[in-house]
Amino acid sequence: MRNWLLWQSPANNKKTTDGTLPLTNTPKRPLTLRDVSEASGVSEMTVSRVLRNKGDVSAATRQKVQDAAKRLGYVPNKIAGALASQRVNLVAVIIPSLGNMVFPEVLSGISETLEDTGLQPVVGVTDYLPEKEEKVLFEMLSWRPSGVIIAGLEHSEASQAMLQQAGIPVVEIMDTDGEPIDHCVGISHRRAGRKMAEEIIAAGYKRIGFMGTKMPLDHRARKRFEGFTRTLAKAGIEIADQEFYSGGSALAKGREMTAKMLERTPDLDFLYYSNDMIGAGGLLYLLEQGIDVPGKVGLAGFNGVELLDGLPRQLATMDACRRDIGVKAAQIIAALNAGDAVPDGPIVALDPTLAAGDTLRR
Amino acid sequence: MRNWLLWQSPANNKKTTDGTLPLTNTPKRPLTLRDVSEASGVSEMTVSRVLRNKGDVSAATRQKVQDAAKRLGYVPNKIAGALASQRVNLVAVIIPSLGNMVFPEVLSGISETLEDTGLQPVVGVTDYLPEKEEKVLFEMLSWRPSGVIIAGLEHSEASQAMLQQAGIPVVEIMDTDGEPIDHCVGISHRRAGRKMAEEIIAAGYKRIGFMGTKMPLDHRARKRFEGFTRTLAKAGIEIADQEFYSGGSALAKGREMTAKMLERTPDLDFLYYSNDMIGAGGLLYLLEQGIDVPGKVGLAGFNGVELLDGLPRQLATMDACRRDIGVKAAQIIAALNAGDAVPDGPIVALDPTLAAGDTLRR
DNA sequence: TTGAAAGCGCTAACAG
DNA sequence: CTGTTAGCGCTTTCAA
């Protein structure tokens, strides 16, 4: 029920540029096809065809309809259209957060790719909470989207069930360490952790500290940590110190944690950060302290965020292929949706590449 | 048309945890109320009532229905529901970008506030392009949302018309320098620029450089700049140098621009940046060069982003009240939607507060 | 407390 | 090329 009484736009009686008054002063009722039909003297069906560019319509009729639609300011009702056609051009995109640069980049990959497919991404945010993921998923599925792109391979049983029952393409993104419901596109975080460990070992570092987020539900960070420690263990190295934070400015936290850790364990010669932002904080701290980087202490982060370009020194990091993940996932959805075959198998694993920067000696 | 042929979930034949097989192996058709009705032996209408908690239903029937719905994994079809009830619980939120920390914060303010109103924010991104804003707005309005929250007071004529005709609450956010269609919540960017100028003048700086984005369509940045220069002019000061960038890492750009500008105009004693990120880049550069901040050169940015907390020195900035803007805007939409009166007038101007940090001498 | 009938605004399918 | 008819899956309204 809309509150017609309260709804009084102060701009309601503004003149349009050509000096005419707005068309309606009667309580606004959204226009329907019928209104356009009547205004143009063309049947509803034909109006519908014109407005959707579907089927053959004579140029003259088309013109009449378009004029009328424009003049009235008709906005089609997609709800009715979707119900009638059983077709919704929405793609649900479910991600844990918008706060760090990582997901926005995935999103831009998705939306650019979807741009000329007629599909529209719609974003839901879970805050890394499985219950919230469930809620968001349920909510989005109730709009009967044409596909789902969802971060991670770990979902509650209910979420899994919903995704399977939905009968639409599902692409799980960011991670490939696990079994996808349908398709997945991402990187292996275990492998990313391993690769970084190998690099560090090869560079001769021995006393390694780790800093990350206090998030048991961030499965990808966990997998990176696992891959990292296992590879170190194989080389007979154990993490010498570790610390986890939550909340606050990541840059500041990186700074603080680094200070604390170095005080506690002064002989550390390498610091591995679970994300670039805290890594950057650590880097700034070490430089201020006049500590030789990477001579005395080496550093590395994770993600390859653009921010790093502006730092005094280039932090070593690993690119998580965020944009590409978005693009690829969207391509799969688009293909499936068009009835095309998907060239890739169910798992598309991108290769996280190391950027050694200036904080990892070679 | 869904591609049933291609759609073969590899996980389709997975067992559930209790060992049973998934319920359907027939080609998946989304379930309807009727399915639940048949499975529970209760009329569709009553099922509908139970699922919406509407109207009185006996505890026994309610239980039967809920069991059936859960067992089948029924997900209601909001499209049909919305069409029938003429009510959509969506709020369109239209913003220029997700890339910088500013809009995500607004969003979190909005979604938190909307959380317990039954309204769902849906985000559209315009990339600061009026044509895109028009497209996004049209697209979103065609879903007949219950309200619109849209960044900025400047819209194309077509957008203005759509917003007025929509017959739903509209809150324009971020800016208050102009005339809102319905309601607006934000800060006065002219005032923000003026305030900063006053502060700088009071501190005795005289040779002032400005750096910003090359975005004629970022009206808020433009207004800040105007407020800033006008106030300086009144004190007989003219901007001594200015530069605008586009694209790339803001931090890196801030660094580059600062270096270039200081080379070109070495006697500058203050640098005003249109956003914190380039300001941070400039700050890092100056510190590296061993330049006395704020003794020799003072600095200020804009936005009050969290990132600044981790910098070696606290950049002077002005808080843009991003979260509060989101919260307030959502409150207005929610109130209007519930038919409640809105306590505030059409314009809610928040007060941008200065954080002098360590880069602006007092 | 429950059910039956009548649409919501649009499009698929067919007939002219 | 254009129009008619019959729903899409749900909720509103009214009657039982």
mmCIF file with all atom_site columns, N, CA, C and O in Angstrom, chain A residues 1 3 6-7 9 17 28 75 78 87 139 142 144 157 164 168-169 181-182 255 277 307 310 336 340, chain B residues 1 3 6-7 9 28 75 78 87 139 142 144 157 164 168-169 181-182 255 277 307 310 336 340:
data_model
loop_
_atom_site.group_PDB
_atom_site.id
_atom_site.type_symbol
_atom_site.label_atom_id
_atom_site.label_alt_id
_atom_site.label_comp_id
_atom_site.label_asym_id
_atom_site.label_entity_id
_atom_site.label_seq_id
_atom_site.pdbx_PDB_ins_code
_atom_site.Cartn_x
_atom_site.Cartn_y
_atom_site.Cartn_z
_atom_site.occupancy
_atom_site.B_iso_or_equiv
_atom_site.pdbx_formal_charge
_atom_site.auth_seq_id
_atom_site.auth_comp_id
_atom_site.auth_asym_id
_atom_site.auth_atom_id
_atom_site.pdbx_PDB_model_num
ATOM 1   N N  . MET A 1 1   ? 0.848  -1.195  0.000   1.00 0.00 ? 1   MET A N  1
ATOM 2   C CA . MET A 1 1   ? 0.000  0.000   0.000   1.00 0.00 ? 1   MET A CA 1
ATOM 3   C C  . MET A 1 1   ? 0.882  1.242   0.000   1.00 0.00 ? 1   MET A C  1
ATOM 4   O O  . MET A 1 1   ? 1.649  1.471   0.911   1.00 0.00 ? 1   MET A O  1
ATOM 5   N N  . ASN A 1 3   ? 1.787  5.189   0.273   1.00 0.00 ? 3   ASN A N  1
ATOM 6   C CA . ASN A 1 3   ? 1.266  6.252   1.111   1.00 0.00 ? 3   ASN A CA 1
ATOM 7   C C  . ASN A 1 3   ? 1.014  7.513   0.300   1.00 0.00 ? 3   ASN A C  1
ATOM 8   O O  . ASN A 1 3   ? 1.759  8.478   0.349   1.00 0.00 ? 3   ASN A O  1
ATOM 9   N N  . LEU A 1 6   ? 1.128  10.949  2.180   1.00 0.00 ? 6   LEU A N  1
ATOM 10  C CA . LEU A 1 6   ? 2.394  11.552  2.558   1.00 0.00 ? 6   LEU A CA 1
ATOM 11  C C  . LEU A 1 6   ? 3.224  11.962  1.354   1.00 0.00 ? 6   LEU A C  1
ATOM 12  O O  . LEU A 1 6   ? 4.045  12.848  1.419   1.00 0.00 ? 6   LEU A O  1
ATOM 13  N N  . TRP A 1 7   ? 2.989  11.206  0.300   1.00 0.00 ? 7   TRP A N  1
ATOM 14  C CA . TRP A 1 7   ? 3.864  11.383  -0.853  1.00 0.00 ? 7   TRP A CA 1
ATOM 15  C C  . TRP A 1 7   ? 3.575  12.662  -1.589  1.00 0.00 ? 7   TRP A C  1
ATOM 16  O O  . TRP A 1 7   ? 2.715  12.733  -2.452  1.00 0.00 ? 7   TRP A O  1
ATOM 17  N N  . SER A 1 9   ? 5.785  15.176  -3.577  1.00 0.00 ? 9   SER A N  1
ATOM 18  C CA . SER A 1 9   ? 7.076  15.620  -4.081  1.00 0.00 ? 9   SER A CA 1
ATOM 19  C C  . SER A 1 9   ? 7.087  17.126  -4.189  1.00 0.00 ? 9   SER A C  1
ATOM 20  O O  . SER A 1 9   ? 6.229  17.721  -4.822  1.00 0.00 ? 9   SER A O  1
ATOM 21  N N  . THR A 1 17  ? 11.283 21.539  -19.234 1.00 0.00 ? 17  THR A N  1
ATOM 22  C CA . THR A 1 17  ? 12.060 22.573  -19.944 1.00 0.00 ? 17  THR A CA 1
ATOM 23  C C  . THR A 1 17  ? 11.276 23.304  -21.027 1.00 0.00 ? 17  THR A C  1
ATOM 24  O O  . THR A 1 17  ? 11.546 24.461  -21.314 1.00 0.00 ? 17  THR A O  1
ATOM 25  N N  . LYS A 1 28  ? -0.637 9.449   -8.861  1.00 0.00 ? 28  LYS A N  1
ATOM 26  C CA . LYS A 1 28  ? 0.107  8.652   -9.832  1.00 0.00 ? 28  LYS A CA 1
ATOM 27  C C  . LYS A 1 28  ? -0.177 7.156   -9.734  1.00 0.00 ? 28  LYS A C  1
ATOM 28  O O  . LYS A 1 28  ? 0.018  6.541   -8.720  1.00 0.00 ? 28  LYS A O  1
ATOM 29  N N  . VAL A 1 75  ? 7.010  2.951   -18.161 1.00 0.00 ? 75  VAL A N  1
ATOM 30  C CA . VAL A 1 75  ? 8.075  2.046   -17.725 1.00 0.00 ? 75  VAL A CA 1
ATOM 31  C C  . VAL A 1 75  ? 7.449  0.658   -17.618 1.00 0.00 ? 75  VAL A C  1
ATOM 32  O O  . VAL A 1 75  ? 6.544  0.450   -16.818 1.00 0.00 ? 75  VAL A O  1
ATOM 33  N N  . LYS A 1 78  ? 8.248  -5.272  -15.234 1.00 0.00 ? 78  LYS A N  1
ATOM 34  C CA . LYS A 1 78  ? 8.990  -6.523  -15.419 1.00 0.00 ? 78  LYS A CA 1
ATOM 35  C C  . LYS A 1 78  ? 8.416  -7.646  -14.586 1.00 0.00 ? 78  LYS A C  1
ATOM 36  O O  . LYS A 1 78  ? 8.652  -8.818  -14.864 1.00 0.00 ? 78  LYS A O  1
ATOM 37  N N  . ARG A 1 87  ? 10.534 -15.913 -17.457 1.00 0.00 ? 87  ARG A N  1
ATOM 38  C CA . ARG A 1 87  ? 11.920 -15.612 -17.776 1.00 0.00 ? 87  ARG A CA 1
ATOM 39  C C  . ARG A 1 87  ? 12.331 -14.367 -17.005 1.00 0.00 ? 87  ARG A C  1
ATOM 40  O O  . ARG A 1 87  ? 11.658 -13.345 -17.081 1.00 0.00 ? 87  ARG A O  1
ATOM 41  N N  . GLU A 1 139 ? 16.125 -15.515 -0.428  1.00 0.00 ? 139 GLU A N  1
ATOM 42  C CA . GLU A 1 139 ? 15.499 -14.274 -0.897  1.00 0.00 ? 139 GLU A CA 1
ATOM 43  C C  . GLU A 1 139 ? 15.703 -14.091 -2.402  1.00 0.00 ? 139 GLU A C  1
ATOM 44  O O  . GLU A 1 139 ? 14.774 -13.785 -3.143  1.00 0.00 ? 139 GLU A O  1
ATOM 45  N N  . SER A 1 142 ? 13.916 -16.564 -4.655  1.00 0.00 ? 142 SER A N  1
ATOM 46  C CA . SER A 1 142 ? 12.476 -16.353 -4.742  1.00 0.00 ? 142 SER A CA 1
ATOM 47  C C  . SER A 1 142 ? 12.124 -15.365 -5.858  1.00 0.00 ? 142 SER A C  1
ATOM 48  O O  . SER A 1 142 ? 10.974 -15.237 -6.229  1.00 0.00 ? 142 SER A O  1
ATOM 49  N N  . ARG A 1 144 ? 13.457 -15.926 -8.717  1.00 0.00 ? 144 ARG A N  1
ATOM 50  C CA . ARG A 1 144 ? 13.666 -16.816 -9.865  1.00 0.00 ? 144 ARG A CA 1
ATOM 51  C C  . ARG A 1 144 ? 14.684 -16.291 -10.874 1.00 0.00 ? 144 ARG A C  1
ATOM 52  O O  . ARG A 1 144 ? 14.376 -16.098 -12.057 1.00 0.00 ? 144 ARG A O  1
ATOM 53  N N  . GLU A 1 157 ? 24.007 -26.929 4.493   1.00 0.00 ? 157 GLU A N  1
ATOM 54  C CA . GLU A 1 157 ? 23.295 -27.973 3.783   1.00 0.00 ? 157 GLU A CA 1
ATOM 55  C C  . GLU A 1 157 ? 22.044 -27.405 3.110   1.00 0.00 ? 157 GLU A C  1
ATOM 56  O O  . GLU A 1 157 ? 21.726 -27.748 1.967   1.00 0.00 ? 157 GLU A O  1
ATOM 57  N N  . GLN A 1 164 ? 20.833 -26.695 -5.568  1.00 0.00 ? 164 GLN A N  1
ATOM 58  C CA . GLN A 1 164 ? 20.595 -27.843 -6.440  1.00 0.00 ? 164 GLN A CA 1
ATOM 59  C C  . GLN A 1 164 ? 19.167 -27.874 -6.972  1.00 0.00 ? 164 GLN A C  1
ATOM 60  O O  . GLN A 1 164 ? 18.936 -28.200 -8.132  1.00 0.00 ? 164 GLN A O  1
ATOM 61  N N  . ILE A 1 168 ? 18.761 -23.931 -12.018 1.00 0.00 ? 168 ILE A N  1
ATOM 62  C CA . ILE A 1 168 ? 19.402 -22.890 -12.813 1.00 0.00 ? 168 ILE A CA 1
ATOM 63  C C  . ILE A 1 168 ? 20.912 -23.057 -12.711 1.00 0.00 ? 168 ILE A C  1
ATOM 64  O O  . ILE A 1 168 ? 21.398 -23.709 -11.790 1.00 0.00 ? 168 ILE A O  1
ATOM 65  N N  . PRO A 1 169 ? 21.657 -22.477 -13.653 1.00 0.00 ? 169 PRO A N  1
ATOM 66  C CA . PRO A 1 169 ? 23.111 -22.583 -13.594 1.00 0.00 ? 169 PRO A CA 1
ATOM 67  C C  . PRO A 1 169 ? 23.664 -21.976 -12.312 1.00 0.00 ? 169 PRO A C  1
ATOM 68  O O  . PRO A 1 169 ? 23.206 -20.908 -11.892 1.00 0.00 ? 169 PRO A O  1
ATOM 69  N N  . ILE A 1 181 ? 29.012 -27.535 -6.983  1.00 0.00 ? 181 ILE A N  1
ATOM 70  C CA . ILE A 1 181 ? 27.660 -28.022 -7.213  1.00 0.00 ? 181 ILE A CA 1
ATOM 71  C C  . ILE A 1 181 ? 27.438 -28.214 -8.704  1.00 0.00 ? 181 ILE A C  1
ATOM 72  O O  . ILE A 1 181 ? 26.861 -29.197 -9.147  1.00 0.00 ? 181 ILE A O  1
ATOM 73  N N  . ASP A 1 182 ? 27.955 -27.256 -9.463  1.00 0.00 ? 182 ASP A N  1
ATOM 74  C CA . ASP A 1 182 ? 27.700 -27.261 -10.897 1.00 0.00 ? 182 ASP A CA 1
ATOM 75  C C  . ASP A 1 182 ? 28.995 -26.891 -11.616 1.00 0.00 ? 182 ASP A C  1
ATOM 76  O O  . ASP A 1 182 ? 29.655 -27.736 -12.198 1.00 0.00 ? 182 ASP A O  1
ATOM 77  N N  . ARG A 1 255 ? 50.057 -2.745  10.992  1.00 0.00 ? 255 ARG A N  1
ATOM 78  C CA . ARG A 1 255 ? 51.110 -2.002  11.671  1.00 0.00 ? 255 ARG A CA 1
ATOM 79  C C  . ARG A 1 255 ? 51.269 -2.481  13.116  1.00 0.00 ? 255 ARG A C  1
ATOM 80  O O  . ARG A 1 255 ? 52.358 -2.903  13.541  1.00 0.00 ? 255 ARG A O  1
ATOM 81  N N  . MET A 1 277 ? 46.390 -5.514  2.625   1.00 0.00 ? 277 MET A N  1
ATOM 82  C CA . MET A 1 277 ? 46.186 -4.310  3.415   1.00 0.00 ? 277 MET A CA 1
ATOM 83  C C  . MET A 1 277 ? 46.981 -4.370  4.719   1.00 0.00 ? 277 MET A C  1
ATOM 84  O O  . MET A 1 277 ? 47.659 -3.400  5.079   1.00 0.00 ? 277 MET A O  1
ATOM 85  N N  . LEU A 1 307 ? 46.156 -0.808  -4.713  1.00 0.00 ? 307 LEU A N  1
ATOM 86  C CA . LEU A 1 307 ? 46.729 0.074   -3.705  1.00 0.00 ? 307 LEU A CA 1
ATOM 87  C C  . LEU A 1 307 ? 48.241 -0.056  -3.597  1.00 0.00 ? 307 LEU A C  1
ATOM 88  O O  . LEU A 1 307 ? 48.954 0.918   -3.397  1.00 0.00 ? 307 LEU A O  1
ATOM 89  N N  . GLY A 1 310 ? 51.088 2.278   -4.954  1.00 0.00 ? 310 GLY A N  1
ATOM 90  C CA . GLY A 1 310 ? 51.448 3.588   -4.441  1.00 0.00 ? 310 GLY A CA 1
ATOM 91  C C  . GLY A 1 310 ? 52.330 3.534   -3.204  1.00 0.00 ? 310 GLY A C  1
ATOM 92  O O  . GLY A 1 310 ? 52.719 4.566   -2.667  1.00 0.00 ? 310 GLY A O  1
ATOM 93  N N  . LEU A 1 336 ? 25.417 -20.958 -20.598 1.00 0.00 ? 336 LEU A N  1
ATOM 94  C CA . LEU A 1 336 ? 24.409 -21.908 -20.138 1.00 0.00 ? 336 LEU A CA 1
ATOM 95  C C  . LEU A 1 336 ? 23.016 -21.353 -20.385 1.00 0.00 ? 336 LEU A C  1
ATOM 96  O O  . LEU A 1 336 ? 22.103 -22.055 -20.821 1.00 0.00 ? 336 LEU A O  1
ATOM 97  N N  . ASP A 1 340 ? 24.049 -22.576 -24.900 1.00 0.00 ? 340 ASP A N  1
ATOM 98  C CA . ASP A 1 340 ? 25.310 -22.978 -25.527 1.00 0.00 ? 340 ASP A CA 1
ATOM 99  C C  . ASP A 1 340 ? 26.052 -23.961 -24.639 1.00 0.00 ? 340 ASP A C  1
ATOM 100 O O  . ASP A 1 340 ? 25.829 -24.023 -23.437 1.00 0.00 ? 340 ASP A O  1
ATOM 101 N N  . MET B 1 1   ? 13.493 -19.417 -21.357 1.00 0.00 ? 1   MET B N  1
ATOM 102 C CA . MET B 1 1   ? 13.614 -20.855 -21.636 1.00 0.00 ? 1   MET B CA 1
ATOM 103 C C  . MET B 1 1   ? 14.876 -21.392 -20.961 1.00 0.00 ? 1   MET B C  1
ATOM 104 O O  . MET B 1 1   ? 15.979 -21.011 -21.280 1.00 0.00 ? 1   MET B O  1
ATOM 105 N N  . ASN B 1 3   ? 17.734 -24.098 -20.079 1.00 0.00 ? 3   ASN B N  1
ATOM 106 C CA . ASN B 1 3   ? 18.380 -25.135 -20.870 1.00 0.00 ? 3   ASN B CA 1
ATOM 107 C C  . ASN B 1 3   ? 18.439 -26.454 -20.114 1.00 0.00 ? 3   ASN B C  1
ATOM 108 O O  . ASN B 1 3   ? 19.473 -26.885 -19.639 1.00 0.00 ? 3   ASN B O  1
ATOM 109 N N  . LEU B 1 6   ? 21.315 -28.972 -21.083 1.00 0.00 ? 6   LEU B N  1
ATOM 110 C CA . LEU B 1 6   ? 22.685 -28.762 -20.651 1.00 0.00 ? 6   LEU B CA 1
ATOM 111 C C  . LEU B 1 6   ? 22.825 -28.865 -19.139 1.00 0.00 ? 6   LEU B C  1
ATOM 112 O O  . LEU B 1 6   ? 23.877 -29.157 -18.619 1.00 0.00 ? 6   LEU B O  1
ATOM 113 N N  . TRP B 1 7   ? 21.752 -28.574 -18.512 1.00 0.00 ? 7   TRP B N  1
ATOM 114 C CA . TRP B 1 7   ? 21.802 -28.448 -17.070 1.00 0.00 ? 7   TRP B CA 1
ATOM 115 C C  . TRP B 1 7   ? 21.936 -29.798 -16.394 1.00 0.00 ? 7   TRP B C  1
ATOM 116 O O  . TRP B 1 7   ? 20.974 -30.478 -16.115 1.00 0.00 ? 7   TRP B O  1
ATOM 117 N N  . SER B 1 9   ? 23.748 -30.976 -13.172 1.00 0.00 ? 9   SER B N  1
ATOM 118 C CA . SER B 1 9   ? 24.595 -30.714 -12.016 1.00 0.00 ? 9   SER B CA 1
ATOM 119 C C  . SER B 1 9   ? 25.376 -31.960 -11.662 1.00 0.00 ? 9   SER B C  1
ATOM 120 O O  . SER B 1 9   ? 24.813 -33.022 -11.470 1.00 0.00 ? 9   SER B O  1
ATOM 121 N N  . LYS B 1 28  ? 13.797 -30.649 -13.009 1.00 0.00 ? 28  LYS B N  1
ATOM 122 C CA . LYS B 1 28  ? 13.343 -29.756 -11.962 1.00 0.00 ? 28  LYS B CA 1
ATOM 123 C C  . LYS B 1 28  ? 12.414 -28.660 -12.461 1.00 0.00 ? 28  LYS B C  1
ATOM 124 O O  . LYS B 1 28  ? 12.760 -27.888 -13.327 1.00 0.00 ? 28  LYS B O  1
ATOM 125 N N  . VAL B 1 75  ? 10.372 -22.740 -2.385  1.00 0.00 ? 75  VAL B N  1
ATOM 126 C CA . VAL B 1 75  ? 10.810 -21.340 -2.357  1.00 0.00 ? 75  VAL B CA 1
ATOM 127 C C  . VAL B 1 75  ? 9.716  -20.517 -3.024  1.00 0.00 ? 75  VAL B C  1
ATOM 128 O O  . VAL B 1 75  ? 9.439  -20.702 -4.202  1.00 0.00 ? 75  VAL B O  1
ATOM 129 N N  . LYS B 1 78  ? 8.314  -14.795 -5.637  1.00 0.00 ? 78  LYS B N  1
ATOM 130 C CA . LYS B 1 78  ? 8.015  -13.398 -5.306  1.00 0.00 ? 78  LYS B CA 1
ATOM 131 C C  . LYS B 1 78  ? 7.478  -12.653 -6.504  1.00 0.00 ? 78  LYS B C  1
ATOM 132 O O  . LYS B 1 78  ? 6.858  -11.598 -6.352  1.00 0.00 ? 78  LYS B O  1
ATOM 133 N N  . ARG B 1 87  ? 2.885  -5.187  -4.439  1.00 0.00 ? 87  ARG B N  1
ATOM 134 C CA . ARG B 1 87  ? 3.784  -4.726  -3.394  1.00 0.00 ? 87  ARG B CA 1
ATOM 135 C C  . ARG B 1 87  ? 5.133  -5.410  -3.589  1.00 0.00 ? 87  ARG B C  1
ATOM 136 O O  . ARG B 1 87  ? 5.211  -6.618  -3.703  1.00 0.00 ? 87  ARG B O  1
ATOM 137 N N  . GLU B 1 139 ? 15.690 0.432   -15.592 1.00 0.00 ? 139 GLU B N  1
ATOM 138 C CA . GLU B 1 139 ? 15.713 -1.014  -15.318 1.00 0.00 ? 139 GLU B CA 1
ATOM 139 C C  . GLU B 1 139 ? 15.162 -1.312  -13.925 1.00 0.00 ? 139 GLU B C  1
ATOM 140 O O  . GLU B 1 139 ? 14.327 -2.182  -13.730 1.00 0.00 ? 139 GLU B O  1
ATOM 141 N N  . SER B 1 142 ? 11.489 -0.631  -13.385 1.00 0.00 ? 142 SER B N  1
ATOM 142 C CA . SER B 1 142 ? 10.608 -1.597  -14.034 1.00 0.00 ? 142 SER B CA 1
ATOM 143 C C  . SER B 1 142 ? 10.325 -2.785  -13.113 1.00 0.00 ? 142 SER B C  1
ATOM 144 O O  . SER B 1 142 ? 9.453  -3.598  -13.400 1.00 0.00 ? 142 SER B O  1
ATOM 145 N N  . ARG B 1 144 ? 9.394  -2.103  -10.133 1.00 0.00 ? 144 ARG B N  1
ATOM 146 C CA . ARG B 1 144 ? 8.444  -1.456  -9.230  1.00 0.00 ? 144 ARG B CA 1
ATOM 147 C C  . ARG B 1 144 ? 8.866  -1.498  -7.756  1.00 0.00 ? 144 ARG B C  1
ATOM 148 O O  . ARG B 1 144 ? 8.134  -2.027  -6.902  1.00 0.00 ? 144 ARG B O  1
ATOM 149 N N  . GLU B 1 157 ? 17.266 14.945  -17.508 1.00 0.00 ? 157 GLU B N  1
ATOM 150 C CA . GLU B 1 157 ? 15.856 15.298  -17.471 1.00 0.00 ? 157 GLU B CA 1
ATOM 151 C C  . GLU B 1 157 ? 14.991 14.046  -17.460 1.00 0.00 ? 157 GLU B C  1
ATOM 152 O O  . GLU B 1 157 ? 13.991 13.960  -16.744 1.00 0.00 ? 157 GLU B O  1
ATOM 153 N N  . GLN B 1 164 ? 10.058 11.307  -10.735 1.00 0.00 ? 164 GLN B N  1
ATOM 154 C CA . GLN B 1 164 ? 8.825  11.991  -10.327 1.00 0.00 ? 164 GLN B CA 1
ATOM 155 C C  . GLN B 1 164 ? 7.583  11.159  -10.635 1.00 0.00 ? 164 GLN B C  1
ATOM 156 O O  . GLN B 1 164 ? 6.653  11.100  -9.844  1.00 0.00 ? 164 GLN B O  1
ATOM 157 N N  . ILE B 1 168 ? 6.822  6.812   -5.967  1.00 0.00 ? 168 ILE B N  1
ATOM 158 C CA . ILE B 1 168 ? 7.382  6.154   -4.789  1.00 0.00 ? 168 ILE B CA 1
ATOM 159 C C  . ILE B 1 168 ? 8.346  7.123   -4.105  1.00 0.00 ? 168 ILE B C  1
ATOM 160 O O  . ILE B 1 168 ? 8.802  8.085   -4.731  1.00 0.00 ? 168 ILE B O  1
ATOM 161 N N  . PRO B 1 169 ? 8.652  6.884   -2.830  1.00 0.00 ? 169 PRO B N  1
ATOM 162 C CA . PRO B 1 169 ? 9.586  7.771   -2.137  1.00 0.00 ? 169 PRO B CA 1
ATOM 163 C C  . PRO B 1 169 ? 10.950 7.782   -2.813  1.00 0.00 ? 169 PRO B C  1
ATOM 164 O O  . PRO B 1 169 ? 11.454 6.741   -3.229  1.00 0.00 ? 169 PRO B O  1
ATOM 165 N N  . ILE B 1 181 ? 14.236 16.178  -5.406  1.00 0.00 ? 181 ILE B N  1
ATOM 166 C CA . ILE B 1 181 ? 12.958 15.799  -5.999  1.00 0.00 ? 181 ILE B CA 1
ATOM 167 C C  . ILE B 1 181 ? 11.935 15.588  -4.900  1.00 0.00 ? 181 ILE B C  1
ATOM 168 O O  . ILE B 1 181 ? 10.787 15.993  -5.012  1.00 0.00 ? 181 ILE B O  1
ATOM 169 N N  . ASP B 1 182 ? 12.408 14.954  -3.833  1.00 0.00 ? 182 ASP B N  1
ATOM 170 C CA . ASP B 1 182 ? 11.489 14.574  -2.766  1.00 0.00 ? 182 ASP B CA 1
ATOM 171 C C  . ASP B 1 182 ? 12.169 14.838  -1.423  1.00 0.00 ? 182 ASP B C  1
ATOM 172 O O  . ASP B 1 182 ? 11.844 15.780  -0.728  1.00 0.00 ? 182 ASP B O  1
ATOM 173 N N  . ARG B 1 255 ? 50.870 10.253  -5.352  1.00 0.00 ? 255 ARG B N  1
ATOM 174 C CA . ARG B 1 255 ? 52.325 10.348  -5.241  1.00 0.00 ? 255 ARG B CA 1
ATOM 175 C C  . ARG B 1 255 ? 52.913 11.076  -6.459  1.00 0.00 ? 255 ARG B C  1
ATOM 176 O O  . ARG B 1 255 ? 53.612 12.091  -6.317  1.00 0.00 ? 255 ARG B O  1
ATOM 177 N N  . MET B 1 277 ? 42.637 9.129   -0.685  1.00 0.00 ? 277 MET B N  1
ATOM 178 C CA . MET B 1 277 ? 43.563 8.160   -1.249  1.00 0.00 ? 277 MET B CA 1
ATOM 179 C C  . MET B 1 277 ? 44.727 8.855   -1.939  1.00 0.00 ? 277 MET B C  1
ATOM 180 O O  . MET B 1 277 ? 45.881 8.503   -1.723  1.00 0.00 ? 277 MET B O  1
ATOM 181 N N  . LEU B 1 307 ? 41.244 3.891   6.145   1.00 0.00 ? 307 LEU B N  1
ATOM 182 C CA . LEU B 1 307 ? 42.629 3.658   5.747   1.00 0.00 ? 307 LEU B CA 1
ATOM 183 C C  . LEU B 1 307 ? 43.608 4.600   6.411   1.00 0.00 ? 307 LEU B C  1
ATOM 184 O O  . LEU B 1 307 ? 44.719 4.216   6.774   1.00 0.00 ? 307 LEU B O  1
ATOM 185 N N  . GLY B 1 310 ? 46.048 3.984   9.408   1.00 0.00 ? 310 GLY B N  1
ATOM 186 C CA . GLY B 1 310 ? 47.278 3.196   9.394   1.00 0.00 ? 310 GLY B CA 1
ATOM 187 C C  . GLY B 1 310 ? 48.465 3.921   8.806   1.00 0.00 ? 310 GLY B C  1
ATOM 188 O O  . GLY B 1 310 ? 49.562 3.379   8.730   1.00 0.00 ? 310 GLY B O  1
ATOM 189 N N  . LEU B 1 336 ? 8.347  6.475   5.189   1.00 0.00 ? 336 LEU B N  1
ATOM 190 C CA . LEU B 1 336 ? 7.417  6.800   4.118   1.00 0.00 ? 336 LEU B CA 1
ATOM 191 C C  . LEU B 1 336 ? 6.663  5.539   3.701   1.00 0.00 ? 336 LEU B C  1
ATOM 192 O O  . LEU B 1 336 ? 5.447  5.554   3.461   1.00 0.00 ? 336 LEU B O  1
ATOM 193 N N  . ASP B 1 340 ? 4.315  6.326   7.813   1.00 0.00 ? 340 ASP B N  1
ATOM 194 C CA . ASP B 1 340 ? 4.602  7.228   8.939   1.00 0.00 ? 340 ASP B CA 1
ATOM 195 C C  . ASP B 1 340 ? 5.026  8.588   8.419   1.00 0.00 ? 340 ASP B C  1
ATOM 196 O O  . ASP B 1 340 ? 5.477  8.730   7.288   1.00 0.00 ? 340 ASP B O  1
#
